Coordinates of C-alpha atoms in Angstrom, one line a residue:
M1 CA 11.6 -29.3 -26.1
E2 CA 12.8 -32.9 -25.3
H3 CA 16.3 -31.6 -24.9
L4 CA 15.4 -29.1 -22.1
P5 CA 16.9 -30.0 -18.7
V6 CA 14.2 -31.0 -16.1
E7 CA 15.4 -28.1 -13.9
V8 CA 14.5 -25.6 -16.7
I9 CA 11.1 -27.3 -17.2
G10 CA 10.5 -27.0 -13.4
N11 CA 11.3 -23.3 -13.7
I12 CA 8.8 -23.0 -16.6
L13 CA 6.1 -24.7 -14.6
S14 CA 6.8 -22.5 -11.6
R15 CA 6.2 -19.5 -13.7
L16 CA 2.7 -20.9 -14.6
A17 CA 2.1 -21.1 -10.8
A18 CA -1.7 -21.7 -11.1
A19 CA -2.3 -25.4 -10.1
R20 CA -4.7 -26.1 -12.9
D21 CA -2.2 -24.9 -15.6
V22 CA 0.7 -26.8 -13.9
V23 CA -1.2 -30.1 -13.8
I24 CA -2.2 -29.8 -17.5
A25 CA 1.3 -28.8 -18.6
S26 CA 3.0 -31.6 -16.5
A27 CA 0.8 -34.2 -18.3
T28 CA 2.7 -33.5 -21.5
C29 CA 5.2 -36.4 -20.9
R30 CA 7.1 -38.3 -18.3
K31 CA 9.9 -35.8 -18.2
W32 CA 7.5 -32.9 -17.5
R33 CA 5.9 -35.0 -14.7
E34 CA 9.4 -35.6 -13.2
A35 CA 10.1 -31.8 -13.4
C36 CA 6.8 -31.1 -11.7
K37 CA 7.6 -33.6 -8.9
N38 CA 11.2 -32.7 -8.2
H39 CA 11.7 -29.1 -9.5
L40 CA 8.4 -27.2 -9.1
Q41 CA 8.9 -24.2 -6.8
T42 CA 5.6 -22.3 -7.0
L43 CA 2.1 -23.5 -6.8
S44 CA -1.1 -21.5 -6.5
F45 CA -4.7 -22.4 -5.8
N46 CA -6.9 -19.3 -6.2
S47 CA -10.7 -19.4 -6.5
I48 CA -10.6 -16.2 -8.6
D49 CA -8.3 -17.8 -11.2
W50 CA -10.5 -20.8 -11.7
P51 CA -14.2 -20.5 -10.8
V52 CA -14.7 -24.3 -10.9
Y53 CA -13.1 -24.3 -7.4
R54 CA -16.4 -22.8 -6.2
D55 CA -18.5 -25.5 -7.8
L56 CA -16.7 -28.4 -6.2
T57 CA -17.7 -29.8 -2.8
T58 CA -15.4 -28.9 0.0
S59 CA -14.3 -32.5 0.5
R60 CA -13.6 -32.9 -3.3
L61 CA -11.6 -29.7 -3.3
E62 CA -9.6 -30.8 -0.2
I63 CA -8.7 -34.0 -2.0
L64 CA -7.7 -32.2 -5.2
I65 CA -5.4 -29.8 -3.4
T66 CA -3.9 -32.6 -1.3
Q67 CA -3.2 -34.8 -4.4
T68 CA -1.5 -31.9 -6.2
I69 CA 0.6 -30.7 -3.3
F70 CA 1.7 -34.3 -2.5
Q71 CA 3.0 -34.8 -6.0
T72 CA 5.7 -32.2 -5.4
T73 CA 8.8 -32.5 -3.2
G74 CA 10.3 -29.0 -2.8
L75 CA 7.8 -26.2 -3.0
Q76 CA 9.2 -22.8 -2.1
C77 CA 6.0 -20.7 -2.7
L78 CA 2.5 -21.9 -1.8
S79 CA -0.6 -19.8 -2.4
I80 CA -4.0 -21.1 -1.2
L81 CA -6.6 -18.3 -1.6
M82 CA -10.1 -19.6 -1.2
D83 CA -12.2 -16.5 -0.6
D84 CA -15.6 -17.8 -1.8
V85 CA -15.3 -21.4 -0.6
D86 CA -16.9 -23.0 2.5
E87 CA -14.8 -23.8 5.5
F88 CA -12.2 -26.6 5.1
S89 CA -11.5 -29.3 7.7
A90 CA -8.5 -28.6 9.7
A91 CA -6.8 -32.0 9.1
P92 CA -6.0 -31.7 5.4
V93 CA -4.8 -28.1 5.8
I94 CA -2.5 -29.2 8.6
A95 CA -1.2 -31.9 6.3
W96 CA -0.5 -29.4 3.5
L97 CA 1.5 -27.2 5.8
M98 CA 3.4 -30.0 7.5
Y99 CA 4.3 -31.5 4.2
T100 CA 5.7 -28.3 2.7
R101 CA 7.0 -26.3 5.6
E102 CA 10.6 -27.4 5.5
S103 CA 11.1 -26.1 2.0
L104 CA 8.6 -23.1 2.0
R105 CA 9.9 -19.6 1.6
Q106 CA 6.6 -17.9 0.8
L107 CA 3.1 -18.7 2.1
F108 CA 0.0 -16.9 1.0
Y109 CA -2.9 -18.3 3.0
N110 CA -6.6 -17.4 3.0
V111 CA -8.5 -20.5 4.1
R112 CA -11.2 -20.7 6.6
T113 CA -11.1 -23.9 8.7
T114 CA -13.0 -25.6 11.4
P115 CA -11.4 -25.6 14.0
N116 CA -9.0 -22.7 13.4
V117 CA -5.5 -23.8 12.3
N118 CA -2.6 -22.3 14.2
I119 CA -0.4 -21.2 11.3
L120 CA 2.4 -19.9 13.5
E121 CA 2.7 -23.2 15.3
K122 CA 2.9 -25.2 12.0
C123 CA 5.3 -22.8 10.1
G124 CA 7.4 -21.4 12.9
R125 CA 11.2 -22.1 13.3
Q126 CA 11.4 -22.8 9.5
K127 CA 12.8 -20.9 6.5
L128 CA 9.7 -18.8 5.7
E129 CA 10.5 -15.4 4.3
I130 CA 7.1 -14.1 3.3
L131 CA 3.8 -14.8 5.2
A132 CA 0.5 -13.4 4.2
L133 CA -2.6 -14.4 6.2
A134 CA -6.2 -13.5 5.7
H135 CA -9.5 -14.2 7.5
N136 CA -7.8 -16.1 10.3
S137 CA -7.3 -15.7 14.1
I138 CA -4.0 -15.7 16.0
T139 CA -4.0 -16.3 19.7
G140 CA -1.4 -17.1 22.3
V141 CA 1.8 -16.1 20.5
E142 CA 4.9 -17.7 22.1
P143 CA 8.0 -15.9 20.7
S144 CA 10.5 -18.4 22.2
Y145 CA 8.7 -21.3 20.4
Q146 CA 7.0 -19.7 17.4
K147 CA 10.0 -17.9 16.1
F148 CA 10.4 -16.9 12.5
P149 CA 14.2 -16.5 12.0
C150 CA 14.1 -15.7 8.3
L151 CA 10.7 -13.8 7.9
K152 CA 11.1 -10.5 6.1
S153 CA 7.5 -9.7 5.1
L154 CA 4.3 -10.2 7.1
C155 CA 0.8 -9.3 5.9
L156 CA -2.3 -9.7 8.1
S157 CA -5.7 -9.0 6.4
Y158 CA -8.9 -9.4 8.3
V159 CA -7.1 -11.3 11.0
S160 CA -8.2 -11.4 14.6
I161 CA -5.3 -10.8 17.0
S162 CA -4.7 -9.1 20.3
A163 CA -2.5 -6.0 20.5
L164 CA -0.2 -8.0 22.8
D165 CA 0.1 -11.0 20.5
L166 CA 0.8 -8.7 17.5
S167 CA 3.7 -7.1 19.5
L168 CA 5.0 -10.6 20.5
L169 CA 4.8 -11.7 16.9
L170 CA 6.9 -8.9 15.7
S171 CA 9.5 -9.7 18.4
A172 CA 9.5 -13.3 17.1
C173 CA 10.6 -12.0 13.6
P174 CA 14.2 -10.6 14.1
K175 CA 14.7 -9.9 10.4
I176 CA 11.3 -8.5 9.5
E177 CA 11.4 -5.5 7.1
S178 CA 7.8 -5.2 5.8
L179 CA 4.5 -5.2 7.8
A180 CA 1.0 -4.7 6.4
L181 CA -2.1 -4.6 8.6
V182 CA -5.4 -4.5 6.6
N183 CA -8.6 -4.2 8.5
P184 CA -7.4 -6.4 11.5
E185 CA -9.7 -7.1 14.4
I186 CA -7.5 -5.9 17.3
V187 CA -8.6 -7.5 20.5
M188 CA -8.0 -5.3 23.5
S189 CA -7.4 -6.4 27.1
D190 CA -8.6 -3.2 28.7
A191 CA -11.0 -0.3 27.9
Q192 CA -8.5 1.8 26.1
A193 CA -7.6 0.7 22.6
T194 CA -3.9 1.0 22.7
M195 CA -1.3 -0.7 20.5
E196 CA 2.5 -0.5 20.8
L197 CA 4.7 -2.1 18.2
T198 CA 8.5 -2.2 18.3
S199 CA 10.9 -3.5 15.7
P200 CA 14.5 -2.4 15.0
T201 CA 14.5 -3.9 11.5
L202 CA 11.1 -2.7 10.0
K203 CA 11.6 -0.6 6.9
D204 CA 8.0 -0.5 5.4
V205 CA 4.7 -0.3 7.3
Y206 CA 1.2 -0.2 5.7
V207 CA -1.8 0.2 8.0
E208 CA -5.4 0.2 6.7
A209 CA -8.8 0.4 8.4
I210 CA -7.7 0.4 12.0
S211 CA -9.5 2.2 14.8
L212 CA -7.5 2.9 18.0
D213 CA -7.2 5.4 20.8
K214 CA -3.4 5.2 20.8
F215 CA -1.0 3.7 18.2
M216 CA 2.7 3.9 19.0
L217 CA 5.3 2.6 16.5
E218 CA 8.9 2.3 17.4
A219 CA 11.0 1.5 14.4
D220 CA 14.5 2.8 14.1
S221 CA 15.0 1.7 10.4
L222 CA 11.6 2.7 9.0
E223 CA 11.7 4.2 5.5
S224 CA 8.1 4.0 4.3
L225 CA 4.9 4.7 6.3
H226 CA 1.4 4.5 4.7
I227 CA -1.7 5.0 6.8
K228 CA -5.1 4.6 5.1
D229 CA -8.7 4.8 6.2
C230 CA -7.9 4.8 9.9
T231 CA -9.4 6.5 12.9
L232 CA -6.9 7.3 15.6
E233 CA -6.7 9.7 18.5
L234 CA -3.0 9.5 18.7
F235 CA -0.3 8.2 16.3
E236 CA 3.3 8.5 17.3
L237 CA 6.3 7.3 15.4
I238 CA 9.6 6.9 17.4
G239 CA 12.6 6.4 15.2
K240 CA 16.0 7.6 14.2
G241 CA 15.0 9.8 11.2
T242 CA 15.3 7.2 8.5
L243 CA 11.7 7.9 7.2
K244 CA 11.7 8.6 3.4
H245 CA 8.1 8.1 2.3
L246 CA 5.1 9.3 4.3
K247 CA 1.6 8.8 2.9
I248 CA -1.6 9.6 4.8
D249 CA -4.9 8.8 3.0
D250 CA -8.4 9.4 4.5
V251 CA -7.2 9.3 8.1
S252 CA -8.9 10.9 11.2
V253 CA -6.3 11.6 13.8
I254 CA -6.3 14.1 16.6
H255 CA -2.6 14.1 17.4
L256 CA 0.0 13.0 14.8
D257 CA 3.7 12.9 15.7
I258 CA 6.3 11.5 13.2
G259 CA 9.2 12.7 15.2
E260 CA 11.5 15.7 14.7
S261 CA 14.2 13.9 12.6
T262 CA 12.6 14.2 9.2
E263 CA 15.7 15.3 7.2
N264 CA 15.5 12.2 5.0
L265 CA 11.9 12.6 3.8
E266 CA 11.7 12.4 0.1
V267 CA 7.9 11.9 -0.5
V268 CA 5.0 13.4 1.5
D269 CA 1.6 12.4 0.2
V270 CA -1.5 13.7 2.1
S271 CA -5.0 13.3 0.9
N272 CA -8.6 13.4 2.3
F273 CA -7.2 14.6 5.6
T274 CA -8.0 17.4 8.1
I275 CA -4.8 19.2 8.8
M276 CA -3.4 21.9 11.1
W277 CA -0.9 23.2 8.5
P278 CA 1.4 25.1 10.9
K279 CA 1.9 22.0 13.0
F280 CA 2.2 19.6 10.1
Y281 CA 4.6 22.0 8.3
Q282 CA 6.7 22.2 11.4
M283 CA 7.2 18.4 11.3
I284 CA 8.3 18.4 7.6
S285 CA 10.0 21.8 7.4
K286 CA 13.5 20.3 7.8
S287 CA 12.9 17.9 4.9
S288 CA 15.3 19.7 2.5
R289 CA 15.6 16.4 0.4
L290 CA 11.8 16.4 -0.3
K291 CA 11.2 15.5 -4.0
R292 CA 7.4 14.8 -4.1
L293 CA 4.8 16.8 -2.2
R294 CA 1.1 16.0 -2.6
L295 CA -1.7 17.8 -0.7
W296 CA -5.0 16.6 -2.1
S297 CA -8.5 17.2 -0.8
V298 CA -6.9 18.5 2.4
V299 CA -9.2 20.2 4.9
F300 CA -7.6 22.9 6.9
D301 CA -8.4 23.0 10.6
D302 CA -8.4 26.7 10.5
D303 CA -10.3 28.3 7.6
D304 CA -7.8 31.2 7.6
E305 CA -4.8 29.0 7.1
I306 CA -2.8 29.4 3.9
V307 CA -0.2 27.1 2.4
D308 CA 2.3 29.6 1.0
V309 CA 3.9 28.4 -2.3
E310 CA 6.8 30.8 -1.4
T311 CA 7.5 28.7 1.7
I312 CA 7.3 25.5 -0.3
A313 CA 9.8 26.8 -2.8
V314 CA 12.3 28.0 -0.2
C315 CA 12.1 25.0 2.2
F316 CA 12.0 22.2 -0.4
P317 CA 14.6 23.2 -3.1
R318 CA 14.8 19.6 -4.5
L319 CA 11.1 19.3 -5.1
S320 CA 10.5 17.8 -8.6
H321 CA 6.8 16.7 -8.4
L322 CA 4.2 19.0 -6.8
S323 CA 0.5 18.1 -6.5
L324 CA -2.1 20.5 -5.1
S325 CA -5.8 20.2 -5.0
Y326 CA -7.3 23.7 -5.3
D327 CA -9.9 24.7 -2.7
L328 CA -11.7 28.0 -2.3
R329 CA -13.8 28.7 0.8
D330 CA -15.4 32.0 1.6
G331 CA -13.4 33.6 -1.2
L332 CA -10.1 32.5 0.4
L333 CA -7.6 30.5 -1.7
H334 CA -5.8 28.1 0.6
Y335 CA -2.7 27.9 -1.6
G336 CA -1.4 31.4 -1.8
L337 CA 0.9 32.7 -4.6
Q338 CA 2.6 35.4 -2.5
G339 CA 6.3 36.0 -3.0
S340 CA 8.5 35.4 -6.1
S341 CA 10.7 32.4 -5.3
Q342 CA 10.6 29.8 -8.1
L343 CA 10.2 26.1 -8.0
Q344 CA 13.3 25.5 -10.0
N345 CA 13.3 21.7 -10.0
V346 CA 9.6 21.0 -10.4
A347 CA 9.2 18.9 -13.6
V348 CA 5.7 17.6 -13.0
L349 CA 2.8 19.7 -11.7
E350 CA -0.5 18.2 -10.8
L351 CA -3.4 20.6 -10.1
G352 CA -7.0 19.8 -9.4
W353 CA -10.4 21.2 -8.4
T354 CA -13.6 20.0 -6.9
L355 CA -15.6 23.1 -7.9
I356 CA -14.2 25.0 -10.8
T357 CA -14.2 28.8 -10.8
D358 CA -12.5 31.5 -12.9
I359 CA -10.0 31.9 -10.0
F360 CA -8.7 28.4 -10.7
S361 CA -7.5 29.5 -14.2
H362 CA -5.4 32.4 -12.8
W363 CA -4.1 30.1 -10.0
V364 CA -2.9 27.6 -12.6
G365 CA -1.2 30.4 -14.6
G366 CA 0.5 31.7 -11.5
L367 CA 1.9 28.3 -10.6
L368 CA 3.2 27.8 -14.1
D369 CA 5.1 31.1 -13.9
R370 CA 6.8 29.7 -10.8
C371 CA 8.0 26.5 -12.5
P372 CA 10.6 27.5 -15.2
N373 CA 11.7 23.9 -15.9
L374 CA 8.3 22.3 -16.0
K375 CA 7.9 19.3 -18.4
K376 CA 4.4 18.1 -17.6
L377 CA 1.2 19.6 -16.3
V378 CA -1.7 17.3 -15.2
I379 CA -5.1 18.9 -14.6
H380 CA -7.6 16.9 -12.5
G381 CA -11.2 17.9 -12.3
V382 CA -14.6 16.8 -11.1
V383 CA -17.3 17.3 -13.8
S384 CA -20.9 17.0 -12.7
E385 CA -23.2 14.9 -14.9
T386 CA -25.9 17.5 -14.5
K387 CA -24.1 20.7 -15.3
N388 CA -26.0 24.0 -15.5
N389 CA -25.3 26.7 -18.1
E390 CA -23.0 28.6 -15.7
E391 CA -20.9 25.5 -15.0
C392 CA -20.6 24.7 -18.7
Q393 CA -19.6 28.3 -19.5
T394 CA -16.9 28.3 -16.7
L395 CA -15.5 25.0 -18.0
A396 CA -15.4 26.4 -21.5
N397 CA -13.7 29.6 -20.4
F398 CA -11.1 27.5 -18.5
T399 CA -10.4 25.3 -21.6
S400 CA -9.9 28.4 -23.7
Y401 CA -7.6 29.9 -21.1
I402 CA -5.5 26.7 -21.0
V403 CA -5.2 26.7 -24.8
R404 CA -3.9 30.3 -24.7
L405 CA -1.6 29.5 -21.8
M406 CA 0.0 26.6 -23.6
R407 CA 1.0 28.7 -26.5
K408 CA 3.3 30.4 -24.0
Y409 CA 4.5 27.1 -22.6
I410 CA 4.8 25.0 -25.8
H411 CA 7.5 22.8 -24.2
V412 CA 5.1 21.6 -21.5
E413 CA 3.1 18.4 -22.0
V414 CA -0.5 18.9 -20.8
Q415 CA -2.8 16.1 -19.6
F416 CA -6.4 16.3 -18.4
E417 CA -8.1 13.7 -16.1
Y418 CA -11.7 14.3 -15.4
E419 CA -14.0 12.4 -13.0

């Protein structure tokens, strides 16, 4: 070990990341202390990693972090995540940021301070590429001054920010590619909750737990959009048809518009969502490159609507992974097996139920007949802890049916996942 260059030792310590481990390892000898001081790139303080952080007084913890940071000279990644710790004083936090900001490339920051520290002011106009903020407030964004010329990824979790400041912040990041908004507190200037975001460079957008009247996103380069646990009256995506991945999970939206240029869509994943199938299908019907389609726990706006497997087979010829959650209401199966077109490229088929009936067994068999090149079948089910005799018998009949069916499809791997 004594023959290792200090640069290599610095790389080893950087892979440890956790401040406690780095300090212990660097105490090995003078060479390791030198590596820690001059070549350490990554340092992390996380109250989850080391519960002792929670037992220390705030002032003692501030001193500990200050001493550790100030023993380094070129940190590129700094993570300070103190979820269960009392508020820090602003002064030491500002000192940490000012000391490291010229070399930092990545900052993960979840520290409550009194008063609030303006992270944008301290870290703007530097080389930061990744910024993740949590439980902070952002006010008065000045794009001309608080510019982030190198920032590619921005994550705001439980952050208070106005719709205008968020829009200005995006304009201050000319190279941003990834944006994540998790349960933000969006401050509105008028009665209508409206947010309009524009970025020509955004490729990946994740939005969780947002409630708005109107959300407009203009992103000409967007490739991935994931909306989760949101309540929206209107969501509109304006772009140039670059979208490849669309995921909607537990969203309430009255009007959804992802644009007409959907030719590049490869993945559509919709779950826990009320849907007007004809309108939604019209949006994705031109997606001839679609490889994965998932419709799970989808509620149809019209009880008479049917998703025709024939239509799926014809419109999405490249489909290789199909996931459908079986639903039966008033004797009507919402995923019809009409027609004879086959799903030639489907290699993985995931099927599920919430309430199993004998019809489900025949539905599974019908779908298997339509997938001549299937390699894997995954059955998802919900099993009640207090099953009556009829439910037990139905499950037993289904199991027997699957055993008989698999004798016909011996080349197909079968997997069961019950909740």
